[in-house]
Short mmCIF file of C-alpha atoms in Angstrom, two decimals:
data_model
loop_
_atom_site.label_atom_id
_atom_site.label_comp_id
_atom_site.label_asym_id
_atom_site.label_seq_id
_atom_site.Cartn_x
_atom_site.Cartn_y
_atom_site.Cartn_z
CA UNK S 18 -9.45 -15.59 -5.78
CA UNK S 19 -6.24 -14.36 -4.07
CA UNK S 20 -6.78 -11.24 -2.20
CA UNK S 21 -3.78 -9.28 -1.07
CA UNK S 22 -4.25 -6.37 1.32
CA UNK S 23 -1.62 -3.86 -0.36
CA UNK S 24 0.27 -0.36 0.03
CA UNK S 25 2.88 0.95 -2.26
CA UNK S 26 6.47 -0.27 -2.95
CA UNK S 27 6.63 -3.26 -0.78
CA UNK S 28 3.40 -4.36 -1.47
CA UNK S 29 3.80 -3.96 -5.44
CA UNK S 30 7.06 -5.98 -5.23
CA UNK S 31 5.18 -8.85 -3.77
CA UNK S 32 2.37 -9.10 -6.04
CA UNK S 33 5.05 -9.04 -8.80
CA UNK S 34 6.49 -12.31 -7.78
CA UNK S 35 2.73 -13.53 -7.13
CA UNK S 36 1.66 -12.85 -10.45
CA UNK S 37 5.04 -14.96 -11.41
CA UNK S 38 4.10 -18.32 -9.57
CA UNK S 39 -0.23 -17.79 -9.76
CA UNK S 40 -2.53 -16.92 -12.16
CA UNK S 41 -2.72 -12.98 -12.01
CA UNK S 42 -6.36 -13.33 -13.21
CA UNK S 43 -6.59 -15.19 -9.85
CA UNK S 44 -5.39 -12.30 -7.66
CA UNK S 45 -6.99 -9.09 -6.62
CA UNK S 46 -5.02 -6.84 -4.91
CA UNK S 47 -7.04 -4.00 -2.46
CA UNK S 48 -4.99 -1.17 -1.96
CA UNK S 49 -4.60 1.26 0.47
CA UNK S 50 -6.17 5.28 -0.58
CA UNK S 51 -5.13 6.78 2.70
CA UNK S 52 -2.01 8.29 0.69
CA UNK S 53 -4.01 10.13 -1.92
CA UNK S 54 -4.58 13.54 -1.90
CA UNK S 55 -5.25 16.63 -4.25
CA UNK S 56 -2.11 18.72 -5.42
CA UNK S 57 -2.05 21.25 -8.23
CA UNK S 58 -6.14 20.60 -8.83
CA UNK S 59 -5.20 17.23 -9.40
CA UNK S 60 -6.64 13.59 -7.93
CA UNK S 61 -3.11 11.74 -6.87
CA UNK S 62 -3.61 8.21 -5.47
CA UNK S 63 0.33 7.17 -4.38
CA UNK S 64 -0.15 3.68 -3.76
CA UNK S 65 -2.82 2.77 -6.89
CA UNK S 66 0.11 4.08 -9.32
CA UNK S 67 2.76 2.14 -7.81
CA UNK S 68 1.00 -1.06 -7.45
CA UNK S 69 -0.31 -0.23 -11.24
CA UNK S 70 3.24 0.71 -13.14
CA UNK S 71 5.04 -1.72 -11.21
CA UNK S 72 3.05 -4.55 -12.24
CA UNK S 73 2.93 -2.80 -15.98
CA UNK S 74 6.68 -2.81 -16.28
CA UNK S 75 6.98 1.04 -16.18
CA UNK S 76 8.06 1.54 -12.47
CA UNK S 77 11.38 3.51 -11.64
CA UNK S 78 12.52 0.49 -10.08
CA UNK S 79 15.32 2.80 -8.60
CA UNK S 80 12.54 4.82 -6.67
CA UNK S 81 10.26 2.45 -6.24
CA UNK S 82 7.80 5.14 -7.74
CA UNK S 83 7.23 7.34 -11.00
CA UNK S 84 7.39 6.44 -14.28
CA UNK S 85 10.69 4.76 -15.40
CA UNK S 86 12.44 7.66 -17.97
CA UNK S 87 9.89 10.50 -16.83
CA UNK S 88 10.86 13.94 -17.37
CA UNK S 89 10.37 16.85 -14.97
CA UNK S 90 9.90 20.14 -17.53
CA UNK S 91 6.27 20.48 -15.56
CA UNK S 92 8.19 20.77 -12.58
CA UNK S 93 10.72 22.85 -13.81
CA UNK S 94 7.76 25.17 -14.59
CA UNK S 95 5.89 25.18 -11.60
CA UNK S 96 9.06 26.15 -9.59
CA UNK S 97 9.22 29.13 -12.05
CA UNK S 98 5.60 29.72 -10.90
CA UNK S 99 6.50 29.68 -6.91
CA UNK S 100 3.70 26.69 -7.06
CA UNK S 101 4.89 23.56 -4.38
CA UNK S 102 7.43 21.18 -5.85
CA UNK S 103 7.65 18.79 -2.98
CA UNK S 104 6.11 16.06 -4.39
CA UNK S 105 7.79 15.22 -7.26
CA UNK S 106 5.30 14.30 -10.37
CA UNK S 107 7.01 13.14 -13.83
CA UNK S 108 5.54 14.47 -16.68
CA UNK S 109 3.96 11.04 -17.81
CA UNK S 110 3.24 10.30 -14.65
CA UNK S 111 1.24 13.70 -14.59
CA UNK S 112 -0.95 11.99 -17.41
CA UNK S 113 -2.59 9.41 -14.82
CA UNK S 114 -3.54 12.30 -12.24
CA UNK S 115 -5.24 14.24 -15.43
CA UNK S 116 -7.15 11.57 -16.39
CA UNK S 117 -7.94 10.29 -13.07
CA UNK S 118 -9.20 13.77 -11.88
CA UNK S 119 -10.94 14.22 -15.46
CA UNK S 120 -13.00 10.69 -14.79
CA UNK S 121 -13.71 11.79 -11.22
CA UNK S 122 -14.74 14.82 -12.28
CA UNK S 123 -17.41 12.89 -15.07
CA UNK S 124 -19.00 11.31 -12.33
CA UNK S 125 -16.41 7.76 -12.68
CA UNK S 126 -15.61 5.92 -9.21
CA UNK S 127 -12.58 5.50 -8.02
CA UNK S 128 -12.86 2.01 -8.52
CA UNK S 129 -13.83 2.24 -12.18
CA UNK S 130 -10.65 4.91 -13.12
CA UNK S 131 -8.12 2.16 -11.27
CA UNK S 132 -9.97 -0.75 -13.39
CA UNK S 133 -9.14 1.57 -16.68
CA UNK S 134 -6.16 2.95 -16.18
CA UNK S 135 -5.24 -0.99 -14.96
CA UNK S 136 -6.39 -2.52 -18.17
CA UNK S 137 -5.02 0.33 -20.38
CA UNK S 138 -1.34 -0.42 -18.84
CA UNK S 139 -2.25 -3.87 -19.92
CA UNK S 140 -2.27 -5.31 -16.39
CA UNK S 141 -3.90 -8.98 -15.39
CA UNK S 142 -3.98 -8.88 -12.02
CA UNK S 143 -7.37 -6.77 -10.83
CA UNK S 144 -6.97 -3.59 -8.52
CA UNK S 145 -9.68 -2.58 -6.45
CA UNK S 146 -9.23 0.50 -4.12
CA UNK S 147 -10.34 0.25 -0.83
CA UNK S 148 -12.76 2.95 -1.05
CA UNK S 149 -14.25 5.60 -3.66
CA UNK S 150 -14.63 7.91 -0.59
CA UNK S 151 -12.00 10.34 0.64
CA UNK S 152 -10.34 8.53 3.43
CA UNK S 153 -6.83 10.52 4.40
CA UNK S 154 -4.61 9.79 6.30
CA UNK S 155 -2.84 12.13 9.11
CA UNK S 156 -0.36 12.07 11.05
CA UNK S 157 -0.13 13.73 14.12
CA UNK S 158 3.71 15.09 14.88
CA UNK S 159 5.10 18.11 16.77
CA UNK S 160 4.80 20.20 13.87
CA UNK S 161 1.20 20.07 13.94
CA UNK S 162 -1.45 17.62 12.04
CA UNK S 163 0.01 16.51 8.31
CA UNK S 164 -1.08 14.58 6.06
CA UNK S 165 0.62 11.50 5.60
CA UNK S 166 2.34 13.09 2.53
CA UNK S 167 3.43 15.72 3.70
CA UNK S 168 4.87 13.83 6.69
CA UNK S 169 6.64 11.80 4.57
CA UNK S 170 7.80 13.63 1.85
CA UNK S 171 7.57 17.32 2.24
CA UNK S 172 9.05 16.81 6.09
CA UNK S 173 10.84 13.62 5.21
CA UNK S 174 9.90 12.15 8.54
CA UNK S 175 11.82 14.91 10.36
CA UNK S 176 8.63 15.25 12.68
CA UNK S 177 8.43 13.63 15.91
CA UNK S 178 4.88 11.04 15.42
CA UNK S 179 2.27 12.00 18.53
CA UNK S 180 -0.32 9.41 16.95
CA UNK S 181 -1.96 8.86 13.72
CA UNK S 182 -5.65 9.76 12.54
CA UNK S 183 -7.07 7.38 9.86
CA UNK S 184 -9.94 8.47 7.27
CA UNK S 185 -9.24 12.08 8.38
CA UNK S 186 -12.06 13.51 6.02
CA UNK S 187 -14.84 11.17 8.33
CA UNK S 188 -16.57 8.04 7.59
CA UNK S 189 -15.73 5.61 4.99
CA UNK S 190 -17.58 3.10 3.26
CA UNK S 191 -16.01 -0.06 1.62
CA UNK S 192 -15.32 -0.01 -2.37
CA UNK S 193 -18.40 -1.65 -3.63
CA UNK S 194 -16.98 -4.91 -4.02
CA UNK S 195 -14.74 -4.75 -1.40
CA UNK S 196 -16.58 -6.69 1.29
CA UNK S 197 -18.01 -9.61 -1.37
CA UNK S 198 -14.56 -10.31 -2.73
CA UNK S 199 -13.09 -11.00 0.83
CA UNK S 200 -16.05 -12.94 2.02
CA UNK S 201 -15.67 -15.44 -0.85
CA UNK S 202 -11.35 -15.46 -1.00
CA UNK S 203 -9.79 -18.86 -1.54
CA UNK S 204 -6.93 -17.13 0.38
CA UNK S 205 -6.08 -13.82 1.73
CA UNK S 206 -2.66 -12.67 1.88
CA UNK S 207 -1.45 -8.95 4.15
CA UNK S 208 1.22 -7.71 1.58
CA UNK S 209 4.93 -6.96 3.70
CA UNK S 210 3.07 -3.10 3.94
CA UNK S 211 3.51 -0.80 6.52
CA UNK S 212 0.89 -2.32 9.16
CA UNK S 213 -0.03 1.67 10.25
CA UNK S 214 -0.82 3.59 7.36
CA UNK S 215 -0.91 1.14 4.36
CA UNK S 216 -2.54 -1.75 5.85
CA UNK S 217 -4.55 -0.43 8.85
CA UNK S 218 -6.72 2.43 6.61
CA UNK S 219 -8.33 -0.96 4.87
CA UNK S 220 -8.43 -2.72 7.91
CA UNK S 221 -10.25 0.49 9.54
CA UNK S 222 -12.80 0.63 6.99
CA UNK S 223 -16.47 -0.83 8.31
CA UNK S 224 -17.10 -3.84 8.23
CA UNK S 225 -13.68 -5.25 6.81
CA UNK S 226 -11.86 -6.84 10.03
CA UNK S 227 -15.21 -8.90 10.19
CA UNK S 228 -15.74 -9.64 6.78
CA UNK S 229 -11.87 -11.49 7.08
CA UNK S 230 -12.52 -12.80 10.08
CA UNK S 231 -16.10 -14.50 9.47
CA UNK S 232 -14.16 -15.72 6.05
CA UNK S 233 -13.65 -19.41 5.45
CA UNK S 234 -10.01 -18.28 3.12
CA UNK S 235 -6.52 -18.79 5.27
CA UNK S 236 -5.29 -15.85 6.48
CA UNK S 237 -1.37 -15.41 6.13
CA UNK S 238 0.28 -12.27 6.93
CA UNK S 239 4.52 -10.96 5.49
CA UNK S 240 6.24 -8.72 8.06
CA UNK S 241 7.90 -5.92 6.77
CA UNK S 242 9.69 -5.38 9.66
CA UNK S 243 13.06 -7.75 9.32
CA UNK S 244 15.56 -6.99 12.90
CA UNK S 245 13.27 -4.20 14.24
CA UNK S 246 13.80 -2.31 11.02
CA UNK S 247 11.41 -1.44 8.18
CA UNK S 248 12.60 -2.24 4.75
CA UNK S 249 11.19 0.86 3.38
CA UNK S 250 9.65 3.88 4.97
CA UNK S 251 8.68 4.99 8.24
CA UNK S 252 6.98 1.90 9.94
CA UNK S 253 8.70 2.01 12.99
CA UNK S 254 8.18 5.47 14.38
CA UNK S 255 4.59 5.11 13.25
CA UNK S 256 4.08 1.92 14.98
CA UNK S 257 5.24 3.14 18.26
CA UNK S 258 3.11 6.11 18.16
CA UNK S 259 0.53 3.62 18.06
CA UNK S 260 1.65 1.40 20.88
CA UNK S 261 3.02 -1.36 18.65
CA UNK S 262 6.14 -3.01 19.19
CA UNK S 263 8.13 -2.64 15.83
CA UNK S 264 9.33 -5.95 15.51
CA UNK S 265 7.72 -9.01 14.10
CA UNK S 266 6.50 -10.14 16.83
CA UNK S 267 4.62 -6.77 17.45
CA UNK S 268 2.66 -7.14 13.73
CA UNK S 269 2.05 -10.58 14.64
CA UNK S 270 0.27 -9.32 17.33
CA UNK S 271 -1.42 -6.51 15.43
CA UNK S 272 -3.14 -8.81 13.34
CA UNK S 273 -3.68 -11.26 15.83
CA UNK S 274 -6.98 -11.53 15.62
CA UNK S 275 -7.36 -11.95 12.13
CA UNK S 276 -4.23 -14.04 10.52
CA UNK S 277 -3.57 -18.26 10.97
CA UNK S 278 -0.06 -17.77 9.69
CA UNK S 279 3.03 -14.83 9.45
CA UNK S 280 6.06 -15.17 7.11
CA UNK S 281 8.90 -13.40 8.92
CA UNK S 282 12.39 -13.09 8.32
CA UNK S 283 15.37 -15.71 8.96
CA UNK S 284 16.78 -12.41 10.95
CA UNK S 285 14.17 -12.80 13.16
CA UNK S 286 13.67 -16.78 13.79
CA UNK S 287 13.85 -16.29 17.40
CA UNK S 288 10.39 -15.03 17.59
CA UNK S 289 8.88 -17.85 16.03
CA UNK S 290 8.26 -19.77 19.51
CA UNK S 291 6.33 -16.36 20.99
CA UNK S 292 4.54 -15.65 17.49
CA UNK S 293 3.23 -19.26 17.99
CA UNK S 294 2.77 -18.96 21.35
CA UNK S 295 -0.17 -15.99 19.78
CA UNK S 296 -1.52 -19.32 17.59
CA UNK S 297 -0.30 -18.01 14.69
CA UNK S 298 1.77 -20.44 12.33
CA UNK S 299 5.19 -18.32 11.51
CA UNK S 300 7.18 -19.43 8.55
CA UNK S 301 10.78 -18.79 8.35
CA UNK S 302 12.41 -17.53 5.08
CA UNK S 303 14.71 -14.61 3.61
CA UNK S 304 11.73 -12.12 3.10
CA UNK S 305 14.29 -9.10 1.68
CA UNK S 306 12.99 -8.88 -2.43
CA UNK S 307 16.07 -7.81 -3.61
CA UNK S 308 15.03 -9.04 -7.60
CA UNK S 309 11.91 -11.43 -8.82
CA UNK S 310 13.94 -14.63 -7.53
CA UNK S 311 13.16 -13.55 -4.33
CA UNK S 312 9.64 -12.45 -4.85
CA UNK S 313 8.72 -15.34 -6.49
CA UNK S 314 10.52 -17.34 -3.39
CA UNK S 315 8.43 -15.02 -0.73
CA UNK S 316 4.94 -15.73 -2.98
CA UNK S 317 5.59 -19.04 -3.03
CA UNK S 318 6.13 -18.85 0.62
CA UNK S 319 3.02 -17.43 1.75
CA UNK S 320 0.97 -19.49 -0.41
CA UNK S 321 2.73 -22.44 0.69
CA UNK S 322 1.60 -21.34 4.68
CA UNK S 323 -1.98 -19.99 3.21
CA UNK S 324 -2.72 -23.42 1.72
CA UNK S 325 -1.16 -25.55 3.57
#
């Protein structure tokens, strides 16, 4: 099994051109739940949905998230209503939160609602959440504590980042299967994900860094930070508040302890020599998916430097 430590856009991009060049019944993806939170009564998990509907063909692929064709009447209303509007929900999209917070509600896992709502969109490739438990994630700014949501969407990253507080809501144990999967991975792949808030809330979770480390599966890590920028979203401020250097070489480094090999960006082939210098194996290539050529190109990539 291919296991691929995901977040949202970036993440789902990649395991779209994964699913193109391996079996998808061979990959598992383990996404980040740091992102979720409750809006309107209802159980929203960002990062699920846009791994799920991008891999079902449904994605607004000009967002990167919703439902492709959604309408807003909901919305409309709820502005009527003086409720919050800030975070944008389509009205099909509103169908997933109502029947995820309906499940949840029943007494379903997390886990189990992703697997259904996964195999009703008709997706092969499985999708495990990193954990059934709350595990939020905050950001601490000069406007006060926020969740990451809030942060990043209601603020629009207008805050000045102090430091960031993963699993907020307190300890957090590892999805049930979680732990088993990684220990017996032919490969293990970190998705190009924000190395903060999408990858390190799985990475945080007990029991996790050690179950990848005492793994016999390679180890290969995607930058998503190409000439000290990120691709998408706010990696960079967030990785300085955390002391990391927001370059390649500084998520090399992050994950030092646990990755044999790094797929960076052409921009940045003049870290190579101190990325191997780490003894990490960094593989040069265009990394920027700008349509499934170059997904499949960056899967085929990282599977060439996992299983090499």
């Amino acid at each position: 099994m291919i296991v691929v430590l995901a977040g949202g856009v970036g993440a789902a991009r990649f395991l779209e051109g994964l699913a193109a060049v391996a079996l998808p019944e061979r990959i598992t993806a383990v996404v980040n739940t740091g992102d979720d939170m409750v809006l309107h009564g209802l159980h929203i998990s960002p990062d699920l949905d846009i791994v799920t509907c991008t891999l079902a063909g449904v994605i607004d692929t000009a967002q990167g998230w919703g439902i492709a064709g959604d309408t807003d009447e909901c919305m409309q209303w709820l502005g009527r209503l003086d409720a919050p509007t800030w975070f944008k929900l389509g009205d099909r999209d509103l169908a997933l939160h109502i029947y995820r917070t309906a499940r949840l509600r029943d007494g379903a896992t997390l886990s189990q609602v992703a697997d259904e709502i996964r195999q009703a969109l008709g997706v092969p490739i499985t999708i495990v959440p990193m954990s059934d438990e709350p595990a939020p994630t905050h950001i601490l700014t000069d406007y006060g504590e926020l969740h990451f949501e809030e942060y990043f969407v209601r603020e629009r990253c207008q805050p000045a980042v102090l430091g960031v507080r993963l699993h907020a809501a307190g300890p957090v144990q590892p999805a049930p299967h979680l732990l088993p999967l990684l220990a017996s991975a032919e490969a293990i792949i970190i998705a190009p994900s924000n190395p903060v808030v999408s990858v390190g809330p799985i990475l945080a979770i007990p029991g996790v860094r050690e179950a990848i480390t005492n793994a016999n599966a390679p180890v290969v890590a995607i930058s998503p930070i190409v000439g000290g920028a990120a691709i998408k979203g706010p990696a960079v401020p967030l990785m300085r508040a955390v002391g990391m250097e927001p370059t390649a070489l500084g998520v090399a480094t992050a994950y030092a302890d646990l990755i044999d090999g790094i797929v960076i960006d052409t921009v940045d082939a003049a870290l190579a020599p101190a990325i191997a210098q780490l003894g990490i194996r960094p593989l040069v290539t265009d990394t920027i998916m700008r349509g499934m050529p170059e997904k499949m190109a960056l899967a085929r990539a990282a599977l060439d430097l996992a299983l090499a």
